[in-house]
Amino acid sequence: MKIESLLIHGGIDGDKITGAVSVPIYQTSTYKQEALGKNSGYEYSRTGNPTREAVEKLIADLEEGCRGFAFASGLAAISAVLMLFKSGDKVILSSNVYGGTFRVVDKIFKNFNLEYELVDTSDLEKVRESLNRNQNVKAIFIETPTNPLMTITDIAKISEIARENKVMTIVDNTFMTPYLQKPIKLGADIVLHSATKYLGGHSDLIAGLLVVNNEELGEKIHFIQNSTGGILNPFDSWLLIRGIKTLSVRMDRHDENANYTAEFLKGNNLIDKIYYPGFLNHPDHEIQKSQARGYGAIISFVLKDELDINKFFKGLKLITLGESLGGVESLVCHPATMTHAAIPYEIRQEIGIEDGLIRLSVGLENKEDLIEDLKNALEFAR
Ligand SMILES: Cc1ncc(COP(=O)(O)O)c(C=O)c1O
């Protein structure tokens, strides 16, 4: 099956008992057991639930991996992955990962002696250097494109370097989704998502998904998921399945609208800088083109100095100021005070998240309406 069909029919398709085309919501915590040691395959919903299993099988199919897992949030999925490591191990992190990813590593896992190093993973030499310097590295955790600077990391090359050094490659694929990019096929061991974003797609749920490339890792993650309990509930599992069904049409339209919006911003003399991998002059445009079949719908930009950023946000009427991205509605945010506020000022400056940076998640509205809104806000900010 091609991915457009798999999005609709992958995993567990409908209900075998009644023929319902929509997977039922098994809103249950436990299951009747026929006798001691004799059950239906389900014992307790933290361990396994048929609705959650449907979305877990679906994401495993979509990412072409071995086994999938659904968590209560993207950060619960990320935390489960980090629990694979032991005190004294080290993880290399892409230097501008999502602020919450940095925070959980820096403020929680560091207390358990899991070490980390921020590395610009788009520079392979820097990754090699870090591996040579640190014998205790166990994994390279990359986000590509990164949030919010849209830096691209070559997944196949990183996976190759990781394999040579016997360390794992973990990819946060939130910005691309398996519709545009499949990290496991490029050599990654684990791929994960904030399914809150494009996979859910409607800004109505918080969820995380994770896929592994082998059964041994699957057993370990299942053990962690069951032991620590950060599972996705049955209703949100169902909502997520519903969202995923329309991913292909949404991503095509997101991509088209983002392209149009990026071109508008590029041609506007009130914009100082733009970060968008779809531009031919983006430093890693060719890598993005080779490993993904689109550029996604996130554009980050900086206004010219003479503009008032607060007035710009106030001037937007259609595009909403808010955290998150990947929903049907366009959202704009200020990373320095919102999504990336957990990263200390000095580190933000070092990795390029300047105070004037604006992140735009281009939604599915009419593209002319979006341009009109941006034009008005830019005028208002003058
Ligand atoms: C790239 C990326 N990864 C992970 C997360 C965390 O996901 P969640 O908010 O679902 O916990 C986010 C949230 O914004 C994100 O943008």
Tab-separated table of C-alpha atoms and ligand atoms in Angstrom:
chain	number	residue	atom	x	y	z
A	1	MET	CA	0.000	0.000	0.000
A	2	LYS	CA	1.115	3.536	-0.725
A	3	ILE	CA	1.268	5.889	2.253
A	4	GLU	CA	-1.986	7.731	1.408
A	5	SER	CA	-3.847	4.388	1.739
A	6	LEU	CA	-1.805	3.229	4.708
A	7	LEU	CA	-2.778	6.378	6.622
A	8	ILE	CA	-6.398	5.228	6.326
A	9	HIS	CA	-6.072	1.438	6.433
A	10	GLY	CA	-2.805	0.795	8.311
A	11	GLY	CA	-2.583	-0.716	11.800
A	12	ILE	CA	-5.894	-2.231	12.897
A	13	ASP	CA	-8.479	-1.246	10.305
A	14	GLY	CA	-11.997	-0.953	11.812
A	15	ASP	CA	-13.591	-3.584	14.046
A	16	LYS	CA	-13.634	-7.297	13.163
A	17	ILE	CA	-16.581	-8.119	15.466
A	18	THR	CA	-19.159	-5.587	14.206
A	19	GLY	CA	-17.678	-4.412	10.920
A	20	ALA	CA	-17.553	-0.822	12.206
A	21	VAL	CA	-15.164	1.093	9.927
A	22	SER	CA	-13.935	3.174	12.842
A	23	VAL	CA	-11.835	1.479	15.533
A	24	PRO	CA	-13.962	1.308	18.717
A	25	ILE	CA	-12.964	3.253	21.807
A	26	TYR	CA	-12.262	0.615	24.456
A	27	GLN	CA	-12.896	2.840	27.444
A	28	THR	CA	-11.918	0.253	30.031
A	29	SER	CA	-9.258	-0.069	32.664
A	30	THR	CA	-9.389	-3.840	33.016
A	31	TYR	CA	-10.588	-7.069	31.346
A	32	LYS	CA	-12.476	-10.119	32.587
A	33	GLN	CA	-10.241	-13.170	32.950
A	34	GLU	CA	-11.769	-16.603	32.182
A	35	ALA	CA	-9.680	-18.401	34.770
A	36	LEU	CA	-6.412	-17.952	36.583
A	37	GLY	CA	-3.764	-17.334	33.951
A	38	LYS	CA	-6.344	-17.394	31.109
A	39	ASN	CA	-7.153	-14.021	29.527
A	40	SER	CA	-8.086	-12.456	26.189
A	41	GLY	CA	-4.588	-11.057	25.640
A	42	TYR	CA	-5.490	-7.939	27.622
A	43	GLU	CA	-5.178	-7.732	31.398
A	44	TYR	CA	-4.973	-4.057	32.346
A	45	SER	CA	-5.077	-0.972	30.129
A	46	ARG	CA	-1.723	0.492	31.235
A	47	THR	CA	-0.150	-2.657	29.808
A	48	GLY	CA	-2.347	-2.892	26.716
A	49	ASN	CA	-5.552	-1.399	25.339
A	50	PRO	CA	-7.015	-2.260	21.897
A	51	THR	CA	-7.629	1.375	20.859
A	52	ARG	CA	-4.132	2.410	21.883
A	53	GLU	CA	-2.782	-0.687	20.168
A	54	ALA	CA	-4.521	0.393	16.948
A	55	VAL	CA	-2.657	3.718	16.859
A	56	GLU	CA	0.579	2.011	17.957
A	57	LYS	CA	0.358	-0.469	15.068
A	58	LEU	CA	-0.590	2.336	12.698
A	59	ILE	CA	2.460	4.486	13.509
A	60	ALA	CA	4.741	1.415	13.271
A	61	ASP	CA	3.352	0.749	9.761
A	62	LEU	CA	3.698	4.386	8.745
A	63	GLU	CA	7.292	4.724	9.954
A	64	GLU	CA	8.127	1.260	8.539
A	65	GLY	CA	9.455	0.195	11.925
A	66	CYS	CA	9.070	-2.886	14.081
A	67	ARG	CA	6.875	-1.734	16.937
A	68	GLY	CA	5.048	1.466	17.932
A	69	PHE	CA	4.074	3.022	21.259
A	70	ALA	CA	1.644	5.772	22.189
A	71	PHE	CA	2.296	8.107	25.105
A	72	ALA	CA	0.392	10.853	26.901
A	73	SER	CA	2.582	13.523	25.231
A	74	GLY	CA	5.621	13.960	23.039
A	75	LEU	CA	7.651	14.623	26.162
A	76	ALA	CA	6.413	11.402	27.776
A	77	ALA	CA	7.692	9.553	24.672
A	78	ILE	CA	11.023	11.412	24.858
A	79	SER	CA	11.313	10.636	28.586
A	80	ALA	CA	10.638	6.941	27.933
A	81	VAL	CA	13.495	6.903	25.405
A	82	LEU	CA	15.856	8.618	27.843
A	83	MET	CA	15.029	5.942	30.429
A	84	LEU	CA	16.841	3.429	28.205
A	85	PHE	CA	20.109	4.895	29.515
A	86	LYS	CA	21.987	4.542	32.786
A	87	SER	CA	23.748	6.906	35.135
A	88	GLY	CA	27.077	7.922	33.560
A	89	ASP	CA	25.849	7.485	29.956
A	90	LYS	CA	25.881	10.486	27.650
A	91	VAL	CA	23.542	11.654	24.883
A	92	ILE	CA	24.487	14.005	22.067
A	93	LEU	CA	21.580	16.406	21.458
A	94	SER	CA	20.979	18.538	18.329
A	95	SER	CA	21.844	22.040	19.470
A	96	ASN	CA	18.451	23.633	18.942
A	97	VAL	CA	16.052	20.908	19.953
A	98	TYR	CA	12.598	21.866	21.242
A	99	GLY	CA	12.969	23.734	24.562
A	100	GLY	CA	11.036	21.064	26.480
A	101	THR	CA	13.392	18.338	25.252
A	102	PHE	CA	16.349	20.367	26.476
A	103	ARG	CA	14.574	21.022	29.800
A	104	VAL	CA	13.807	17.371	30.565
A	105	VAL	CA	17.406	16.403	29.829
A	106	ASP	CA	18.946	19.373	31.653
A	107	LYS	CA	16.628	19.576	34.657
A	108	ILE	CA	15.395	16.012	35.218
A	109	PHE	CA	17.660	13.365	33.672
A	110	LYS	CA	20.844	15.251	34.644
A	111	ASN	CA	19.811	14.642	38.275
A	112	PHE	CA	20.099	10.925	37.547
A	113	ASN	CA	23.583	11.490	36.104
A	114	LEU	CA	22.611	11.146	32.461
A	115	GLU	CA	25.074	13.481	30.755
A	116	TYR	CA	24.410	15.459	27.588
A	117	GLU	CA	26.236	17.626	25.098
A	118	LEU	CA	24.599	20.084	22.715
A	119	VAL	CA	26.153	19.633	19.287
A	120	ASP	CA	25.330	21.224	15.944
A	121	THR	CA	24.449	17.869	14.362
A	122	SER	CA	24.193	19.448	10.907
A	123	ASP	CA	28.002	19.546	11.105
A	124	LEU	CA	29.138	15.895	10.922
A	125	GLU	CA	32.702	16.754	11.956
A	126	LYS	CA	31.398	18.201	15.230
A	127	VAL	CA	29.474	14.984	15.874
A	128	ARG	CA	32.585	12.849	15.196
A	129	GLU	CA	34.649	15.118	17.428
A	130	SER	CA	32.151	14.784	20.291
A	131	LEU	CA	32.088	10.984	19.908
A	132	ASN	CA	35.903	10.850	20.013
A	133	ARG	CA	36.031	13.074	23.077
A	134	ASN	CA	33.302	11.229	24.991
A	135	GLN	CA	33.634	7.471	25.293
A	136	ASN	CA	30.366	7.246	27.243
A	137	VAL	CA	28.049	8.469	24.442
A	138	LYS	CA	25.204	6.005	23.946
A	139	ALA	CA	22.960	7.904	21.548
A	140	ILE	CA	22.677	10.810	19.134
A	141	PHE	CA	19.309	12.533	19.486
A	142	ILE	CA	18.467	14.685	16.501
A	143	GLU	CA	15.617	16.881	15.453
A	144	THR	CA	15.485	17.646	11.743
A	145	PRO	CA	14.408	20.232	10.826
A	146	THR	CA	15.093	21.739	14.240
A	147	ASN	CA	12.566	23.768	16.157
A	148	PRO	CA	12.674	26.761	15.526
A	149	LEU	CA	15.709	27.443	13.311
A	150	MET	CA	14.967	24.827	10.653
A	151	THR	CA	18.513	23.449	10.687
A	152	ILE	CA	18.783	20.192	8.769
A	153	THR	CA	20.729	17.129	9.871
A	154	ASP	CA	21.626	14.368	7.421
A	155	ILE	CA	19.834	11.383	8.983
A	156	ALA	CA	21.560	8.696	6.876
A	157	LYS	CA	25.051	10.077	7.587
A	158	ILE	CA	24.386	10.498	11.323
A	159	SER	CA	23.016	6.942	11.477
A	160	GLU	CA	26.138	5.654	9.730
A	161	ILE	CA	28.446	7.491	12.157
A	162	ALA	CA	26.333	6.247	15.069
A	163	ARG	CA	26.542	2.640	13.869
A	164	GLU	CA	30.328	2.880	13.434
A	165	ASN	CA	30.524	4.068	17.042
A	166	LYS	CA	27.966	1.530	18.304
A	167	VAL	CA	25.571	4.214	19.509
A	168	MET	CA	21.886	4.668	18.786
A	169	THR	CA	20.269	7.244	16.510
A	170	ILE	CA	17.047	8.793	17.790
A	171	VAL	CA	15.096	11.136	15.521
A	172	ASP	CA	12.352	13.561	16.528
A	173	ASN	CA	10.283	13.532	13.321
A	174	THR	CA	7.555	15.904	14.547
A	175	PHE	CA	8.066	18.609	11.913
A	176	MET	CA	8.036	16.197	8.964
A	177	THR	CA	5.757	13.248	9.906
A	178	PRO	CA	6.199	9.879	8.138
A	179	TYR	CA	4.307	11.321	5.167
A	180	LEU	CA	7.343	13.482	4.350
A	181	GLN	CA	10.282	11.719	6.013
A	182	LYS	CA	10.996	8.185	7.254
A	183	PRO	CA	14.052	8.161	9.542
A	184	ILE	CA	14.066	4.377	10.172
A	185	LYS	CA	14.453	3.764	6.430
A	186	LEU	CA	17.419	6.157	6.549
A	187	GLY	CA	19.065	4.129	9.329
A	188	ALA	CA	17.643	5.504	12.613
A	189	ASP	CA	16.930	3.160	15.528
A	190	ILE	CA	14.111	5.142	17.127
A	191	VAL	CA	11.772	7.736	15.689
A	192	LEU	CA	9.433	9.767	17.843
A	193	HIS	CA	6.780	12.439	17.524
A	194	SER	CA	4.920	15.067	19.360
A	195	ALA	CA	1.695	13.695	17.823
A	196	THR	CA	0.064	16.785	19.308
A	197	LYS	CA	1.212	18.512	16.121
A	198	TYR	CA	0.656	17.373	12.500
A	199	LEU	CA	-0.343	13.771	13.281
A	200	GLY	CA	-3.269	14.871	15.462
A	201	GLY	CA	-3.520	17.930	13.269
A	202	HIS	CA	-6.468	19.726	14.869
A	203	SER	CA	-5.029	21.259	18.075
A	204	ASP	CA	-7.385	19.131	20.155
A	205	LEU	CA	-5.124	16.592	21.850
A	206	ILE	CA	-1.710	16.071	23.458
A	207	ALA	CA	0.025	12.843	22.452
A	208	GLY	CA	3.387	11.254	21.744
A	209	LEU	CA	4.293	8.394	19.407
A	210	LEU	CA	7.449	6.358	19.228
A	211	VAL	CA	8.625	3.621	16.835
A	212	VAL	CA	11.622	1.303	17.189
A	213	ASN	CA	13.447	-0.627	14.487
A	214	ASN	CA	13.905	-3.930	16.311
A	215	GLU	CA	12.078	-6.258	18.693
A	216	GLU	CA	14.711	-6.055	21.453
A	217	LEU	CA	14.311	-2.265	21.680
A	218	GLY	CA	10.547	-2.786	21.466
A	219	GLU	CA	10.609	-5.033	24.532
A	220	LYS	CA	12.667	-2.468	26.443
A	221	ILE	CA	10.359	0.433	25.549
A	222	HIS	CA	7.273	-1.622	26.369
A	223	PHE	CA	8.772	-2.437	29.756
A	224	ILE	CA	9.418	1.279	30.372
A	225	GLN	CA	5.964	2.281	29.105
A	226	ASN	CA	4.245	-0.250	31.352
A	227	SER	CA	6.487	0.421	34.360
A	228	THR	CA	6.296	4.209	34.296
A	229	GLY	CA	2.761	4.501	32.908
A	230	GLY	CA	2.843	7.557	30.606
A	231	ILE	CA	0.301	5.977	28.238
A	232	LEU	CA	-2.131	7.617	25.821
A	233	ASN	CA	-5.785	7.177	26.866
A	234	PRO	CA	-8.320	5.354	24.627
A	235	PHE	CA	-10.268	8.447	23.542
A	236	ASP	CA	-7.163	10.402	22.535
A	237	SER	CA	-5.825	7.291	20.770
A	238	TRP	CA	-9.028	7.260	18.716
A	239	LEU	CA	-8.842	11.021	18.025
A	240	LEU	CA	-5.269	10.572	16.886
A	241	ILE	CA	-6.234	7.741	14.491
A	242	ARG	CA	-8.937	10.039	13.115
A	243	GLY	CA	-6.423	12.860	12.630
A	244	ILE	CA	-3.856	10.631	10.934
A	245	LYS	CA	-6.367	9.520	8.264
A	246	THR	CA	-6.243	12.981	6.611
A	247	LEU	CA	-2.502	13.574	7.055
A	248	SER	CA	-1.630	13.350	3.352
A	249	VAL	CA	-4.118	15.994	2.190
A	250	ARG	CA	-3.296	18.238	5.134
A	251	MET	CA	0.479	18.014	4.631
A	252	ASP	CA	0.176	18.738	0.901
A	253	ARG	CA	-1.841	21.861	1.629
A	254	HIS	CA	0.416	22.883	4.555
A	255	ASP	CA	3.390	22.583	2.216
A	256	GLU	CA	1.733	24.632	-0.541
A	257	ASN	CA	0.631	27.397	1.848
A	258	ALA	CA	4.040	27.528	3.554
A	259	ASN	CA	5.833	27.820	0.256
A	260	TYR	CA	3.605	30.693	-0.789
A	261	THR	CA	3.990	32.427	2.580
A	262	ALA	CA	7.785	31.993	2.601
A	263	GLU	CA	8.007	33.566	-0.868
A	264	PHE	CA	5.916	36.514	0.344
A	265	LEU	CA	8.171	37.033	3.380
A	266	LYS	CA	11.305	36.740	1.222
A	267	GLY	CA	10.092	39.514	-1.026
A	268	ASN	CA	9.139	41.842	1.823
A	269	ASN	CA	11.600	44.560	2.816
A	270	LEU	CA	10.357	44.635	6.441
A	271	ILE	CA	11.775	41.143	7.071
A	272	ASP	CA	15.397	40.838	8.129
A	273	LYS	CA	15.984	37.036	8.099
A	274	ILE	CA	13.979	33.953	7.154
A	275	TYR	CA	14.618	30.314	8.023
A	276	TYR	CA	12.842	27.957	5.625
A	277	PRO	CA	14.427	24.803	4.127
A	278	GLY	CA	12.399	25.146	0.926
A	279	PHE	CA	14.586	28.051	-0.225
A	280	LEU	CA	17.276	27.078	-2.714
A	281	ASN	CA	19.773	29.150	-0.714
A	282	HIS	CA	19.014	27.414	2.612
A	283	PRO	CA	22.426	25.897	3.508
A	284	ASP	CA	20.982	22.364	3.698
A	285	HIS	CA	18.286	22.577	1.038
A	286	GLU	CA	19.818	19.682	-0.914
A	287	ILE	CA	19.982	17.388	2.137
A	288	GLN	CA	16.375	18.179	2.966
A	289	LYS	CA	15.369	17.461	-0.636
A	290	SER	CA	17.171	14.139	-0.608
A	291	GLN	CA	15.799	12.812	2.693
A	292	ALA	CA	12.253	14.222	2.746
A	293	ARG	CA	9.601	14.770	0.147
A	294	GLY	CA	8.685	18.282	1.239
A	295	TYR	CA	9.763	21.176	3.393
A	296	GLY	CA	7.018	21.213	5.989
A	297	ALA	CA	5.120	24.287	7.063
A	298	ILE	CA	7.215	26.004	9.704
A	299	ILE	CA	8.867	29.301	8.829
A	300	SER	CA	10.910	31.282	11.328
A	301	PHE	CA	11.798	34.897	10.695
A	302	VAL	CA	13.108	38.107	12.224
A	303	LEU	CA	11.593	41.534	11.618
A	304	LYS	CA	13.726	44.544	10.659
A	305	ASP	CA	14.961	46.472	13.728
A	306	GLU	CA	12.649	49.437	13.187
A	307	LEU	CA	9.529	47.264	13.631
A	308	ASP	CA	7.819	46.713	16.985
A	309	ILE	CA	7.460	42.949	17.532
A	310	ASN	CA	4.672	43.370	20.114
A	311	LYS	CA	2.679	45.424	17.645
A	312	PHE	CA	3.297	42.800	14.968
A	313	PHE	CA	1.706	40.103	17.156
A	314	LYS	CA	-1.159	42.473	18.066
A	315	GLY	CA	-1.723	43.313	14.411
A	316	LEU	CA	-2.398	39.685	13.423
A	317	LYS	CA	-6.111	38.967	13.247
A	318	LEU	CA	-6.340	35.593	11.495
A	319	ILE	CA	-3.042	34.047	12.612
A	320	THR	CA	-3.231	33.217	16.318
A	321	LEU	CA	-0.487	33.918	18.858
A	322	GLY	CA	-0.068	30.652	20.740
A	323	GLU	CA	2.203	27.753	21.638
A	324	SER	CA	2.243	24.629	19.447
A	325	LEU	CA	2.188	24.084	15.696
A	326	GLY	CA	0.955	21.666	13.061
A	327	GLY	CA	-2.770	22.289	13.468
A	328	VAL	CA	-5.234	23.327	10.769
A	329	GLU	CA	-5.091	26.912	12.041
A	330	SER	CA	-2.007	29.096	11.538
A	331	LEU	CA	-0.177	29.818	14.782
A	332	VAL	CA	2.618	32.211	15.527
A	333	CYS	CA	4.906	32.210	18.540
A	334	HIS	CA	7.850	33.990	20.111
A	335	PRO	CA	10.364	31.194	20.915
A	336	ALA	CA	12.511	33.270	23.326
A	337	THR	CA	9.614	33.820	25.752
A	338	MET	CA	7.379	30.875	24.869
A	339	THR	CA	8.462	27.495	23.438
A	340	HIS	CA	12.194	27.924	24.130
A	341	ALA	CA	12.090	29.965	27.346
A	342	ALA	CA	13.422	26.914	29.243
A	343	ILE	CA	16.759	27.348	27.444
A	344	PRO	CA	18.990	29.850	29.307
A	345	TYR	CA	19.559	33.209	27.554
A	346	GLU	CA	23.292	32.580	26.937
A	347	ILE	CA	22.645	29.200	25.274
A	348	ARG	CA	19.810	30.697	23.196
A	349	GLN	CA	22.208	33.377	21.899
A	350	GLU	CA	24.880	30.763	21.200
A	351	ILE	CA	22.542	28.586	19.139
A	352	GLY	CA	20.919	31.496	17.319
A	353	ILE	CA	17.499	31.841	18.976
A	354	GLU	CA	17.589	35.612	19.089
A	355	ASP	CA	14.964	37.610	20.984
A	356	GLY	CA	13.423	38.926	17.762
A	357	LEU	CA	12.796	35.472	16.290
A	358	ILE	CA	9.209	34.638	15.308
A	359	ARG	CA	8.011	31.095	14.475
A	360	LEU	CA	5.076	30.704	12.148
A	361	SER	CA	3.185	27.429	11.735
A	362	VAL	CA	1.356	27.829	8.451
A	363	GLY	CA	-2.123	26.326	8.587
A	364	LEU	CA	-4.717	25.396	6.016
A	365	GLU	CA	-6.526	28.722	5.623
A	366	ASN	CA	-6.759	30.424	2.239
A	367	LYS	CA	-3.199	31.485	1.395
A	368	GLU	CA	-4.224	34.975	0.204
A	369	ASP	CA	-5.973	35.552	3.539
A	370	LEU	CA	-2.757	34.591	5.349
A	371	ILE	CA	-0.682	37.020	3.280
A	372	GLU	CA	-3.222	39.785	3.858
A	373	ASP	CA	-3.026	39.196	7.622
A	374	LEU	CA	0.787	39.263	7.594
A	375	LYS	CA	0.824	42.420	5.442
A	376	ASN	CA	-1.541	44.220	7.822
A	377	ALA	CA	0.440	43.172	10.904
A	378	LEU	CA	3.723	44.308	9.336
A	379	GLU	CA	2.194	47.702	8.518
A	380	PHE	CA	0.808	47.957	12.067
A	381	ALA	CA	4.274	47.175	13.502
A	382	ARG	CA	6.001	50.018	11.622
B	1	LIG	C1	9.795	19.039	17.906
B	1	LIG	C2	9.044	18.779	19.169
B	1	LIG	N1	9.300	17.661	19.876
B	1	LIG	C3	8.643	17.387	21.020
B	1	LIG	C4	7.706	18.242	21.536
B	1	LIG	C5	6.997	17.912	22.826
B	1	LIG	O1	5.752	17.374	22.564
B	1	LIG	P1	4.453	17.538	23.520
B	1	LIG	O2	4.163	18.991	23.619
B	1	LIG	O3	3.411	16.745	22.800
B	1	LIG	O4	4.838	16.940	24.840
B	1	LIG	C6	7.397	19.416	20.838
B	1	LIG	C7	6.378	20.346	21.358
B	1	LIG	O5	6.250	21.460	20.909
B	1	LIG	C8	8.086	19.691	19.618
B	1	LIG	O6	7.843	20.806	18.908
